[in-house]
């Protein structure tokens, strides 16, 4: 089957649309792909590039495309896939050959061969670009999700401005780094960076304010309560103690020390 060029307009034919290195352009309207060399549109570049004295593999390498990239329009690729499936179903010999390939895949041999080839060959430009774009998209998504969590936390805490929240919670109320980070749904490292960016001095390690100590006590109480599945850790400890549970057992259950349990019980 010959692949004659399919050009959408005379202007396209005259100007020639040359895709950039490492990118394959499909014209979804005309259902064609664009040749990097001549800029014309074809249903199958694999057949066309012979006119440029190249094989499909050489073309992919020359223009930084994935080795697995189909050099054809979507409908043409689907037609080829349907033809291959029909040949597979009609031929016991073909099925036998595919069976050997599936066995290699199950045993991991195909993966080992692919890795060996990958070590010998540099990644094509398109693969590097795809990886970079995927990584960048993932980072942007994570950043948006984190920003949304912080915006919700700001609103829940009664703030409309992050700088105001940082000054109020950390500088004025003397909350600890841990408690401020929890309230604003921030990581501690990011919180420290934000404090510095907004000109708020980070207290040195070991500096204890009354508010800071209270916030750490609250964090410990909250963590113990979550561990045993209660909202009031003091009440839970009292109930368990009244039922004869030992101090050591209570300490193990809450993940705290025996003196911590004793202090909470006496607080009641």
CSV table of N, CA and C in Angstrom, one decimal, residues 87-246:
chain,number,residue,atom,x,y,z
A,87,UNK,N,-4.3,-11.7,11.6
A,87,UNK,CA,-3.3,-12.7,11.2
A,87,UNK,C,-3.0,-13.6,12.4
A,88,UNK,N,-3.0,-13.0,13.6
A,88,UNK,CA,-2.7,-13.8,14.8
A,88,UNK,C,-3.7,-14.9,15.0
A,89,UNK,N,-5.0,-14.5,14.9
A,89,UNK,CA,-6.1,-15.4,15.2
A,89,UNK,C,-6.2,-16.5,14.1
A,90,UNK,N,-5.7,-16.2,12.9
A,90,UNK,CA,-5.8,-17.1,11.7
A,90,UNK,C,-4.6,-18.1,11.6
A,91,UNK,N,-3.5,-17.8,12.4
A,91,UNK,CA,-2.3,-18.6,12.2
A,91,UNK,C,-1.9,-19.3,13.5
A,92,UNK,N,-1.8,-20.6,13.5
A,92,UNK,CA,-1.3,-21.3,14.7
A,92,UNK,C,0.2,-21.0,14.9
A,93,UNK,N,0.9,-20.9,13.8
A,93,UNK,CA,2.3,-20.6,13.8
A,93,UNK,C,2.6,-19.3,14.5
A,94,UNK,N,1.8,-18.2,14.1
A,94,UNK,CA,2.0,-16.9,14.7
A,94,UNK,C,1.7,-17.0,16.2
A,95,UNK,N,0.6,-17.7,16.5
A,95,UNK,CA,0.3,-17.8,17.9
A,95,UNK,C,1.4,-18.5,18.7
A,96,UNK,N,2.0,-19.5,18.1
A,96,UNK,CA,3.1,-20.2,18.8
A,96,UNK,C,4.3,-19.2,19.0
A,97,UNK,N,4.6,-18.4,18.0
A,97,UNK,CA,5.7,-17.4,18.2
A,97,UNK,C,5.4,-16.4,19.3
A,98,UNK,N,4.1,-15.9,19.3
A,98,UNK,CA,3.7,-15.0,20.3
A,98,UNK,C,3.7,-15.6,21.7
A,99,UNK,N,3.4,-16.9,21.8
A,99,UNK,CA,3.5,-17.6,23.0
A,99,UNK,C,4.9,-17.7,23.6
A,100,UNK,N,5.9,-17.8,22.8
A,100,UNK,CA,7.3,-17.8,23.2
A,100,UNK,C,7.6,-16.4,23.8
A,101,UNK,N,7.1,-15.4,23.1
A,101,UNK,CA,7.4,-14.0,23.6
A,101,UNK,C,6.7,-13.7,24.9
A,102,UNK,N,5.5,-14.2,25.1
A,102,UNK,CA,4.8,-14.1,26.4
A,102,UNK,C,5.5,-14.8,27.5
A,103,UNK,N,6.1,-16.0,27.2
A,103,UNK,CA,6.8,-16.7,28.2
A,103,UNK,C,8.1,-15.9,28.6
A,104,UNK,N,8.7,-15.3,27.6
A,104,UNK,CA,9.9,-14.4,28.0
A,104,UNK,C,9.5,-13.2,28.8
A,105,UNK,N,8.3,-12.7,28.6
A,105,UNK,CA,7.8,-11.6,29.4
A,105,UNK,C,7.6,-12.0,30.8
A,106,UNK,N,6.9,-13.2,31.0
A,106,UNK,CA,6.6,-13.7,32.3
A,106,UNK,C,7.9,-14.0,33.1
A,107,UNK,N,8.9,-14.5,32.4
A,107,UNK,CA,10.2,-14.9,33.1
A,107,UNK,C,11.0,-13.7,33.4
A,108,UNK,N,10.7,-12.5,32.8
A,108,UNK,CA,11.5,-11.3,33.0
A,108,UNK,C,12.6,-11.1,32.0
A,109,UNK,N,12.8,-12.1,31.1
A,109,UNK,CA,13.8,-12.0,30.1
A,109,UNK,C,13.7,-10.8,29.2
A,110,UNK,N,12.5,-10.5,28.8
A,110,UNK,CA,12.3,-9.3,27.9
A,110,UNK,C,12.7,-8.0,28.7
A,111,UNK,N,12.4,-7.9,29.9
A,111,UNK,CA,12.8,-6.7,30.7
A,111,UNK,C,14.3,-6.6,30.8
A,112,UNK,N,15.0,-7.8,31.0
A,112,UNK,CA,16.4,-7.8,31.1
A,112,UNK,C,17.1,-7.3,29.8
A,113,UNK,N,16.5,-7.8,28.7
A,113,UNK,CA,17.0,-7.4,27.4
A,113,UNK,C,16.8,-5.9,27.1
A,114,UNK,N,15.6,-5.5,27.5
A,114,UNK,CA,15.3,-4.1,27.2
A,114,UNK,C,16.3,-3.2,28.0
A,115,UNK,N,16.6,-3.5,29.3
A,115,UNK,CA,17.5,-2.7,30.1
A,115,UNK,C,18.9,-2.8,29.5
A,116,UNK,N,19.3,-3.9,29.0
A,116,UNK,CA,20.6,-4.1,28.4
A,116,UNK,C,20.8,-3.1,27.2
A,117,UNK,N,19.7,-3.1,26.4
A,117,UNK,CA,19.8,-2.2,25.2
A,117,UNK,C,19.8,-0.8,25.6
A,118,UNK,N,18.9,-0.5,26.7
A,118,UNK,CA,18.8,0.9,27.1
A,118,UNK,C,20.2,1.4,27.7
A,119,UNK,N,21.0,0.5,28.3
A,119,UNK,CA,22.3,0.9,28.8
A,119,UNK,C,23.2,1.3,27.7
A,120,UNK,N,23.0,0.6,26.5
A,120,UNK,CA,24.0,0.8,25.4
A,120,UNK,C,23.6,2.0,24.5
A,121,UNK,N,22.3,2.4,24.6
A,121,UNK,CA,21.8,3.4,23.7
A,121,UNK,C,21.4,4.6,24.5
A,122,UNK,N,21.7,5.8,24.1
A,122,UNK,CA,21.2,7.0,24.8
A,122,UNK,C,19.7,7.2,24.6
A,123,UNK,N,19.1,7.7,25.6
A,123,UNK,CA,17.6,8.0,25.5
A,123,UNK,C,17.4,9.0,24.4
A,124,UNK,N,16.4,8.8,23.5
A,124,UNK,CA,16.1,9.8,22.5
A,124,UNK,C,15.5,11.0,23.1
A,125,UNK,N,15.6,12.1,22.3
A,125,UNK,CA,15.2,13.4,22.8
A,125,UNK,C,13.7,13.4,23.3
A,126,UNK,N,12.9,12.7,22.5
A,126,UNK,CA,11.5,12.7,22.9
A,126,UNK,C,11.2,12.1,24.2
A,127,UNK,N,11.9,11.0,24.5
A,127,UNK,CA,11.8,10.3,25.8
A,127,UNK,C,12.2,11.2,26.9
A,128,UNK,N,13.3,11.9,26.7
A,128,UNK,CA,13.8,12.8,27.8
A,128,UNK,C,12.7,13.9,28.0
A,129,UNK,N,12.2,14.4,26.9
A,129,UNK,CA,11.2,15.5,27.0
A,129,UNK,C,10.0,15.0,27.7
A,130,UNK,N,9.5,13.8,27.3
A,130,UNK,CA,8.3,13.3,28.0
A,130,UNK,C,8.5,13.1,29.5
A,131,UNK,N,9.7,12.6,29.8
A,131,UNK,CA,10.0,12.4,31.3
A,131,UNK,C,10.0,13.7,32.0
A,132,UNK,N,10.7,14.7,31.4
A,132,UNK,CA,10.7,16.1,32.0
A,132,UNK,C,9.4,16.7,32.2
A,133,UNK,N,8.5,16.6,31.1
A,133,UNK,CA,7.2,17.2,31.2
A,133,UNK,C,6.3,16.5,32.2
A,134,UNK,N,6.5,15.1,32.3
A,134,UNK,CA,5.7,14.4,33.3
A,134,UNK,C,6.1,14.8,34.7
A,135,UNK,N,7.4,14.9,34.9
A,135,UNK,CA,7.9,15.3,36.2
A,135,UNK,C,7.5,16.7,36.6
A,136,UNK,N,7.6,17.6,35.6
A,136,UNK,CA,7.1,19.0,35.9
A,136,UNK,C,5.6,19.0,36.2
A,137,UNK,N,4.8,18.3,35.4
A,137,UNK,CA,3.4,18.2,35.7
A,137,UNK,C,3.1,17.7,37.1
A,138,UNK,N,3.8,16.7,37.5
A,138,UNK,CA,3.6,16.1,38.8
A,138,UNK,C,3.9,17.1,39.9
A,139,UNK,N,5.1,17.8,39.7
A,139,UNK,CA,5.4,18.8,40.7
A,139,UNK,C,4.4,19.9,40.8
A,140,UNK,N,3.9,20.4,39.6
A,140,UNK,CA,2.9,21.4,39.6
A,140,UNK,C,1.6,21.0,40.3
A,141,UNK,N,1.2,19.7,40.1
A,141,UNK,CA,0.0,19.2,40.7
A,141,UNK,C,0.2,19.1,42.2
A,142,UNK,N,1.4,18.6,42.7
A,142,UNK,CA,1.7,18.6,44.1
A,142,UNK,C,1.6,19.9,44.7
A,143,UNK,N,2.2,20.9,44.0
A,143,UNK,CA,2.3,22.3,44.6
A,143,UNK,C,0.9,22.9,44.7
A,144,UNK,N,0.0,22.6,43.6
A,144,UNK,CA,-1.4,23.1,43.7
A,144,UNK,C,-2.1,22.5,44.8
A,145,UNK,N,-1.9,21.2,45.0
A,145,UNK,CA,-2.7,20.5,46.1
A,145,UNK,C,-2.2,21.0,47.4
A,146,UNK,N,-0.9,21.2,47.6
A,146,UNK,CA,-0.4,21.8,48.9
A,146,UNK,C,-1.0,23.2,49.1
A,147,UNK,N,-1.0,24.0,48.1
A,147,UNK,CA,-1.5,25.4,48.2
A,147,UNK,C,-3.0,25.3,48.6
A,148,UNK,N,-3.7,24.4,48.0
A,148,UNK,CA,-5.2,24.3,48.3
A,148,UNK,C,-5.4,23.9,49.8
A,149,UNK,N,-4.5,23.0,50.2
A,149,UNK,CA,-4.7,22.5,51.6
A,149,UNK,C,-4.4,23.7,52.6
A,150,UNK,N,-3.3,24.5,52.3
A,150,UNK,CA,-3.0,25.6,53.1
A,150,UNK,C,-4.1,26.7,53.1
A,151,UNK,N,-4.7,26.9,51.9
A,151,UNK,CA,-5.8,27.9,51.8
A,151,UNK,C,-7.0,27.5,52.6
A,152,UNK,N,-7.3,26.2,52.6
A,152,UNK,CA,-8.4,25.7,53.4
A,152,UNK,C,-8.1,25.8,54.9
A,153,UNK,N,-6.8,25.5,55.3
A,153,UNK,CA,-6.4,25.6,56.7
A,153,UNK,C,-6.5,27.1,57.1
A,154,UNK,N,-6.0,28.0,56.3
A,154,UNK,CA,-6.0,29.4,56.6
A,154,UNK,C,-7.5,29.9,56.9
A,155,UNK,N,-8.4,29.5,56.0
A,155,UNK,CA,-9.8,29.8,56.2
A,155,UNK,C,-10.4,29.2,57.5
A,156,UNK,N,-10.0,28.0,57.7
A,156,UNK,CA,-10.6,27.3,58.9
A,156,UNK,C,-10.0,28.0,60.2
A,157,UNK,N,-8.8,28.5,60.2
A,157,UNK,CA,-8.2,29.2,61.3
A,157,UNK,C,-8.6,30.6,61.4
A,158,UNK,N,-9.4,31.1,60.5
A,158,UNK,CA,-9.9,32.5,60.5
A,158,UNK,C,-9.0,33.5,59.9
A,159,UNK,N,-8.1,33.1,59.1
A,159,UNK,CA,-7.2,34.1,58.4
A,159,UNK,C,-7.5,34.2,56.9
A,160,UNK,N,-7.1,35.3,56.4
A,160,UNK,CA,-7.2,35.5,54.9
A,160,UNK,C,-5.9,35.7,54.3
A,161,UNK,N,-4.9,35.9,55.1
A,161,UNK,CA,-3.5,36.3,54.6
A,161,UNK,C,-2.5,35.4,55.3
A,162,UNK,N,-1.6,34.7,54.5
A,162,UNK,CA,-0.6,33.8,55.0
A,162,UNK,C,0.4,34.5,55.9
A,163,UNK,N,0.8,35.7,55.5
A,163,UNK,CA,1.8,36.5,56.3
A,163,UNK,C,1.2,36.8,57.7
A,164,UNK,N,0.0,37.3,57.7
A,164,UNK,CA,-0.7,37.6,58.9
A,164,UNK,C,-0.8,36.4,59.8
A,165,UNK,N,-1.2,35.2,59.2
A,165,UNK,CA,-1.3,34.0,60.0
A,165,UNK,C,0.0,33.6,60.6
A,166,UNK,N,1.1,33.7,59.9
A,166,UNK,CA,2.5,33.4,60.4
A,166,UNK,C,2.8,34.3,61.6
A,167,UNK,N,2.6,35.6,61.4
A,167,UNK,CA,3.0,36.5,62.5
A,167,UNK,C,2.1,36.3,63.7
A,168,UNK,N,0.8,36.0,63.5
A,168,UNK,CA,-0.1,35.8,64.7
A,168,UNK,C,0.2,34.5,65.4
A,169,UNK,N,0.3,33.4,64.7
A,169,UNK,CA,0.5,32.1,65.3
A,169,UNK,C,1.9,32.0,65.9
A,170,UNK,N,2.9,32.3,65.1
A,170,UNK,CA,4.3,31.9,65.5
A,170,UNK,C,4.9,33.1,66.3
A,171,UNK,N,4.8,34.3,65.8
A,171,UNK,CA,5.5,35.4,66.5
A,171,UNK,C,4.7,36.0,67.7
A,172,UNK,N,3.3,36.2,67.5
A,172,UNK,CA,2.6,36.8,68.6
A,172,UNK,C,2.1,35.7,69.7
A,173,UNK,N,1.6,34.6,69.2
A,173,UNK,CA,1.1,33.6,70.1
A,173,UNK,C,2.1,32.6,70.6
A,174,UNK,N,3.3,32.7,69.9
A,174,UNK,CA,4.4,31.8,70.3
A,174,UNK,C,4.2,30.3,70.1
A,175,UNK,N,3.4,30.0,69.1
A,175,UNK,CA,3.2,28.6,68.8
A,175,UNK,C,4.5,28.0,68.4
A,176,UNK,N,4.7,26.7,68.6
A,176,UNK,CA,5.9,26.1,68.1
A,176,UNK,C,5.8,25.9,66.6
A,177,UNK,N,7.0,25.6,66.0
A,177,UNK,CA,7.0,25.2,64.6
A,177,UNK,C,6.1,24.1,64.3
A,178,UNK,N,6.0,23.1,65.1
A,178,UNK,CA,5.2,21.9,64.8
A,178,UNK,C,3.7,22.3,64.8
A,179,UNK,N,3.3,23.1,65.8
A,179,UNK,CA,1.9,23.4,66.0
A,179,UNK,C,1.5,24.4,64.9
A,180,UNK,N,2.3,25.4,64.5
A,180,UNK,CA,2.0,26.3,63.4
A,180,UNK,C,1.9,25.6,62.1
A,181,UNK,N,2.8,24.6,61.9
A,181,UNK,CA,2.8,23.8,60.7
A,181,UNK,C,1.5,23.0,60.6
A,182,UNK,N,1.1,22.5,61.7
A,182,UNK,CA,-0.2,21.7,61.7
A,182,UNK,C,-1.4,22.6,61.4
A,183,UNK,N,-1.5,23.7,62.0
A,183,UNK,CA,-2.6,24.6,61.9
A,183,UNK,C,-2.7,25.1,60.4
A,184,UNK,N,-1.6,25.3,59.8
A,184,UNK,CA,-1.6,25.9,58.4
A,184,UNK,C,-1.4,24.8,57.3
A,185,UNK,N,-1.3,23.5,57.8
A,185,UNK,CA,-1.2,22.4,56.8
A,185,UNK,C,0.1,22.6,56.0
A,186,UNK,N,1.2,22.9,56.6
A,186,UNK,CA,2.5,23.1,56.0
A,186,UNK,C,3.5,22.1,56.5
A,187,UNK,N,4.5,21.7,55.7
A,187,UNK,CA,5.6,21.0,56.1
A,187,UNK,C,6.5,21.9,57.0
A,188,UNK,N,7.2,21.3,57.9
A,188,UNK,CA,8.0,22.2,58.8
A,188,UNK,C,9.1,22.9,58.0
A,189,UNK,N,9.7,22.2,57.1
A,189,UNK,CA,10.8,22.8,56.3
A,189,UNK,C,10.2,24.0,55.5
A,190,UNK,N,9.0,23.8,54.9
A,190,UNK,CA,8.4,24.9,54.1
A,190,UNK,C,8.0,26.1,55.0
A,191,UNK,N,7.5,25.7,56.2
A,191,UNK,CA,7.2,26.8,57.2
A,191,UNK,C,8.4,27.6,57.5
A,192,UNK,N,9.5,27.0,57.8
A,192,UNK,CA,10.7,27.8,58.1
A,192,UNK,C,11.1,28.7,57.0
A,193,UNK,N,11.0,28.2,55.7
A,193,UNK,CA,11.3,29.1,54.6
A,193,UNK,C,10.4,30.2,54.5
A,194,UNK,N,9.1,30.0,54.7
A,194,UNK,CA,8.1,31.1,54.6
A,194,UNK,C,8.3,32.1,55.7
A,195,UNK,N,8.6,31.7,56.9
A,195,UNK,CA,8.9,32.6,58.0
A,195,UNK,C,10.1,33.5,57.6
A,196,UNK,N,11.1,33.0,57.1
A,196,UNK,CA,12.3,33.8,56.7
A,196,UNK,C,11.9,34.7,55.6
A,197,UNK,N,11.1,34.2,54.6
A,197,UNK,CA,10.7,35.1,53.5
A,197,UNK,C,9.9,36.3,53.9
A,198,UNK,N,9.1,36.1,55.0
A,198,UNK,CA,8.2,37.2,55.5
A,198,UNK,C,8.9,38.0,56.6
A,199,UNK,N,10.2,37.8,56.8
A,199,UNK,CA,10.9,38.6,57.8
A,199,UNK,C,10.6,38.2,59.2
A,200,UNK,N,10.2,37.0,59.5
A,200,UNK,CA,9.9,36.6,60.9
A,200,UNK,C,11.0,35.7,61.4
A,201,UNK,N,11.7,36.1,62.4
A,201,UNK,CA,12.8,35.4,62.9
A,201,UNK,C,12.4,34.0,63.5
A,202,UNK,N,13.1,33.0,63.0
A,202,UNK,CA,12.8,31.6,63.5
A,202,UNK,C,13.5,31.4,64.9
A,203,UNK,N,12.8,31.0,65.9
A,203,UNK,CA,13.4,30.9,67.2
A,203,UNK,C,14.4,29.7,67.2
A,204,UNK,N,15.6,29.9,67.9
A,204,UNK,CA,16.6,28.8,67.9
A,204,UNK,C,16.1,27.6,68.6
A,205,UNK,N,16.6,26.4,68.2
A,205,UNK,CA,16.2,25.2,68.8
A,205,UNK,C,16.5,25.2,70.3
A,206,UNK,N,15.6,24.7,71.0
A,206,UNK,CA,15.7,24.6,72.5
A,206,UNK,C,15.1,25.8,73.2
A,207,UNK,N,14.7,26.8,72.4
A,207,UNK,CA,14.1,28.0,73.0
A,207,UNK,C,12.6,27.7,73.3
A,208,UNK,N,12.3,27.7,74.6
A,208,UNK,CA,10.9,27.3,75.1
A,208,UNK,C,10.2,28.5,75.6
A,209,UNK,N,9.1,28.8,75.0
A,209,UNK,CA,8.2,29.8,75.5
A,209,UNK,C,7.0,29.1,76.2
A,210,UNK,N,6.3,29.8,77.1
A,210,UNK,CA,5.1,29.1,77.7
A,210,UNK,C,4.1,28.6,76.7
A,211,UNK,N,3.9,29.5,75.7
A,211,UNK,CA,2.9,29.1,74.6
A,211,UNK,C,3.5,27.9,73.8
A,212,UNK,N,4.8,27.9,73.6
A,212,UNK,CA,5.4,26.8,72.8
A,212,UNK,C,5.3,25.5,73.6
A,213,UNK,N,5.5,25.6,74.9
A,213,UNK,CA,5.4,24.3,75.7
A,213,UNK,C,4.0,23.8,75.7
A,214,UNK,N,3.0,24.8,75.8
A,214,UNK,CA,1.6,24.3,75.8
A,214,UNK,C,1.2,23.7,74.5
A,215,UNK,N,1.7,24.3,73.4
A,215,UNK,CA,1.4,23.7,72.1
A,215,UNK,C,2.0,22.3,71.9
A,216,UNK,N,3.2,22.1,72.4
A,216,UNK,CA,3.8,20.8,72.4
A,216,UNK,C,3.0,19.8,73.2
A,217,UNK,N,2.5,20.2,74.4
A,217,UNK,CA,1.7,19.3,75.2
A,217,UNK,C,0.4,19.0,74.5
A,218,UNK,N,-0.2,19.9,73.8
A,218,UNK,CA,-1.4,19.7,73.0
A,218,UNK,C,-1.1,18.7,71.9
A,219,UNK,N,0.0,18.9,71.2
A,219,UNK,CA,0.4,18.0,70.1
A,219,UNK,C,0.5,16.5,70.6
A,220,UNK,N,1.2,16.4,71.8
A,220,UNK,CA,1.4,15.0,72.3
A,220,UNK,C,0.1,14.4,72.7
A,221,UNK,N,-0.8,15.2,73.4
A,221,UNK,CA,-2.1,14.7,73.8
A,221,UNK,C,-2.9,14.3,72.5
A,222,UNK,N,-2.8,15.1,71.5
A,222,UNK,CA,-3.6,14.8,70.3
A,222,UNK,C,-3.1,13.6,69.6
A,223,UNK,N,-1.8,13.4,69.6
A,223,UNK,CA,-1.2,12.2,69.0
A,223,UNK,C,-1.6,10.9,69.8
A,224,UNK,N,-1.6,11.0,71.1
A,224,UNK,CA,-2.0,9.9,71.9
A,224,UNK,C,-3.4,9.5,71.7
A,225,UNK,N,-4.3,10.6,71.7
A,225,UNK,CA,-5.7,10.4,71.5
A,225,UNK,C,-6.0,9.7,70.1
A,226,UNK,N,-5.3,10.2,69.1
A,226,UNK,CA,-5.5,9.5,67.8
A,226,UNK,C,-5.1,8.1,67.8
A,227,UNK,N,-4.0,7.8,68.5
A,227,UNK,CA,-3.5,6.4,68.5
A,227,UNK,C,-4.5,5.5,69.1
A,228,UNK,N,-5.2,5.9,70.2
A,228,UNK,CA,-6.2,5.0,70.8
A,228,UNK,C,-7.6,5.2,70.3
A,229,UNK,N,-7.8,6.2,69.5
A,229,UNK,CA,-9.2,6.4,68.9
A,229,UNK,C,-10.1,7.1,69.8
A,230,UNK,N,-9.7,8.2,70.5
A,230,UNK,CA,-10.6,8.9,71.4
A,230,UNK,C,-10.4,10.4,71.1
A,231,UNK,N,-11.4,11.2,71.6
A,231,UNK,CA,-11.2,12.7,71.4
A,231,UNK,C,-10.7,13.3,72.7
A,232,UNK,N,-10.8,12.6,73.8
A,232,UNK,CA,-10.4,13.2,75.1
A,232,UNK,C,-9.4,12.1,75.8
A,233,UNK,N,-8.1,12.4,75.7
A,233,UNK,CA,-7.2,11.4,76.2
A,233,UNK,C,-7.2,11.2,77.7
A,234,UNK,N,-7.5,12.4,78.4
A,234,UNK,CA,-7.6,12.3,79.8
A,234,UNK,C,-8.7,11.5,80.3
A,235,UNK,N,-9.9,11.7,79.7
A,235,UNK,CA,-11.1,10.9,80.1
A,235,UNK,C,-10.8,9.4,79.8
A,236,UNK,N,-10.2,9.1,78.6
A,236,UNK,CA,-10.0,7.7,78.2
A,236,UNK,C,-9.0,7.0,79.2
A,237,UNK,N,-8.0,7.7,79.6
A,237,UNK,CA,-7.0,7.2,80.6
A,237,UNK,C,-7.7,6.9,81.9
A,238,UNK,N,-8.6,7.8,82.4
A,238,UNK,CA,-9.3,7.6,83.6
A,238,UNK,C,-10.2,6.4,83.6
A,239,UNK,N,-10.9,6.2,82.5
A,239,UNK,CA,-11.8,5.1,82.3
A,239,UNK,C,-11.0,3.8,82.3
A,240,UNK,N,-9.9,3.7,81.6
A,240,UNK,CA,-9.1,2.5,81.5
A,240,UNK,C,-8.5,2.2,82.8
A,241,UNK,N,-8.0,3.2,83.6
A,241,UNK,CA,-7.4,3.0,84.9
A,241,UNK,C,-8.4,2.4,85.8
A,242,UNK,N,-9.7,3.0,85.8
A,242,UNK,CA,-10.7,2.5,86.7
A,242,UNK,C,-11.1,1.0,86.4
A,243,UNK,N,-10.8,0.6,85.2
A,243,UNK,CA,-11.1,-0.8,84.8
A,243,UNK,C,-9.9,-1.7,85.2
A,244,UNK,N,-8.9,-1.2,85.8
A,244,UNK,CA,-7.8,-2.0,86.3
A,244,UNK,C,-6.6,-2.1,85.3
A,245,UNK,N,-6.6,-1.3,84.2
A,245,UNK,CA,-5.5,-1.4,83.3
A,245,UNK,C,-4.3,-0.7,83.9
A,246,UNK,N,-3.1,-1.3,83.9
A,246,UNK,CA,-1.9,-0.8,84.6
A,246,UNK,C,-1.3,0.4,83.9
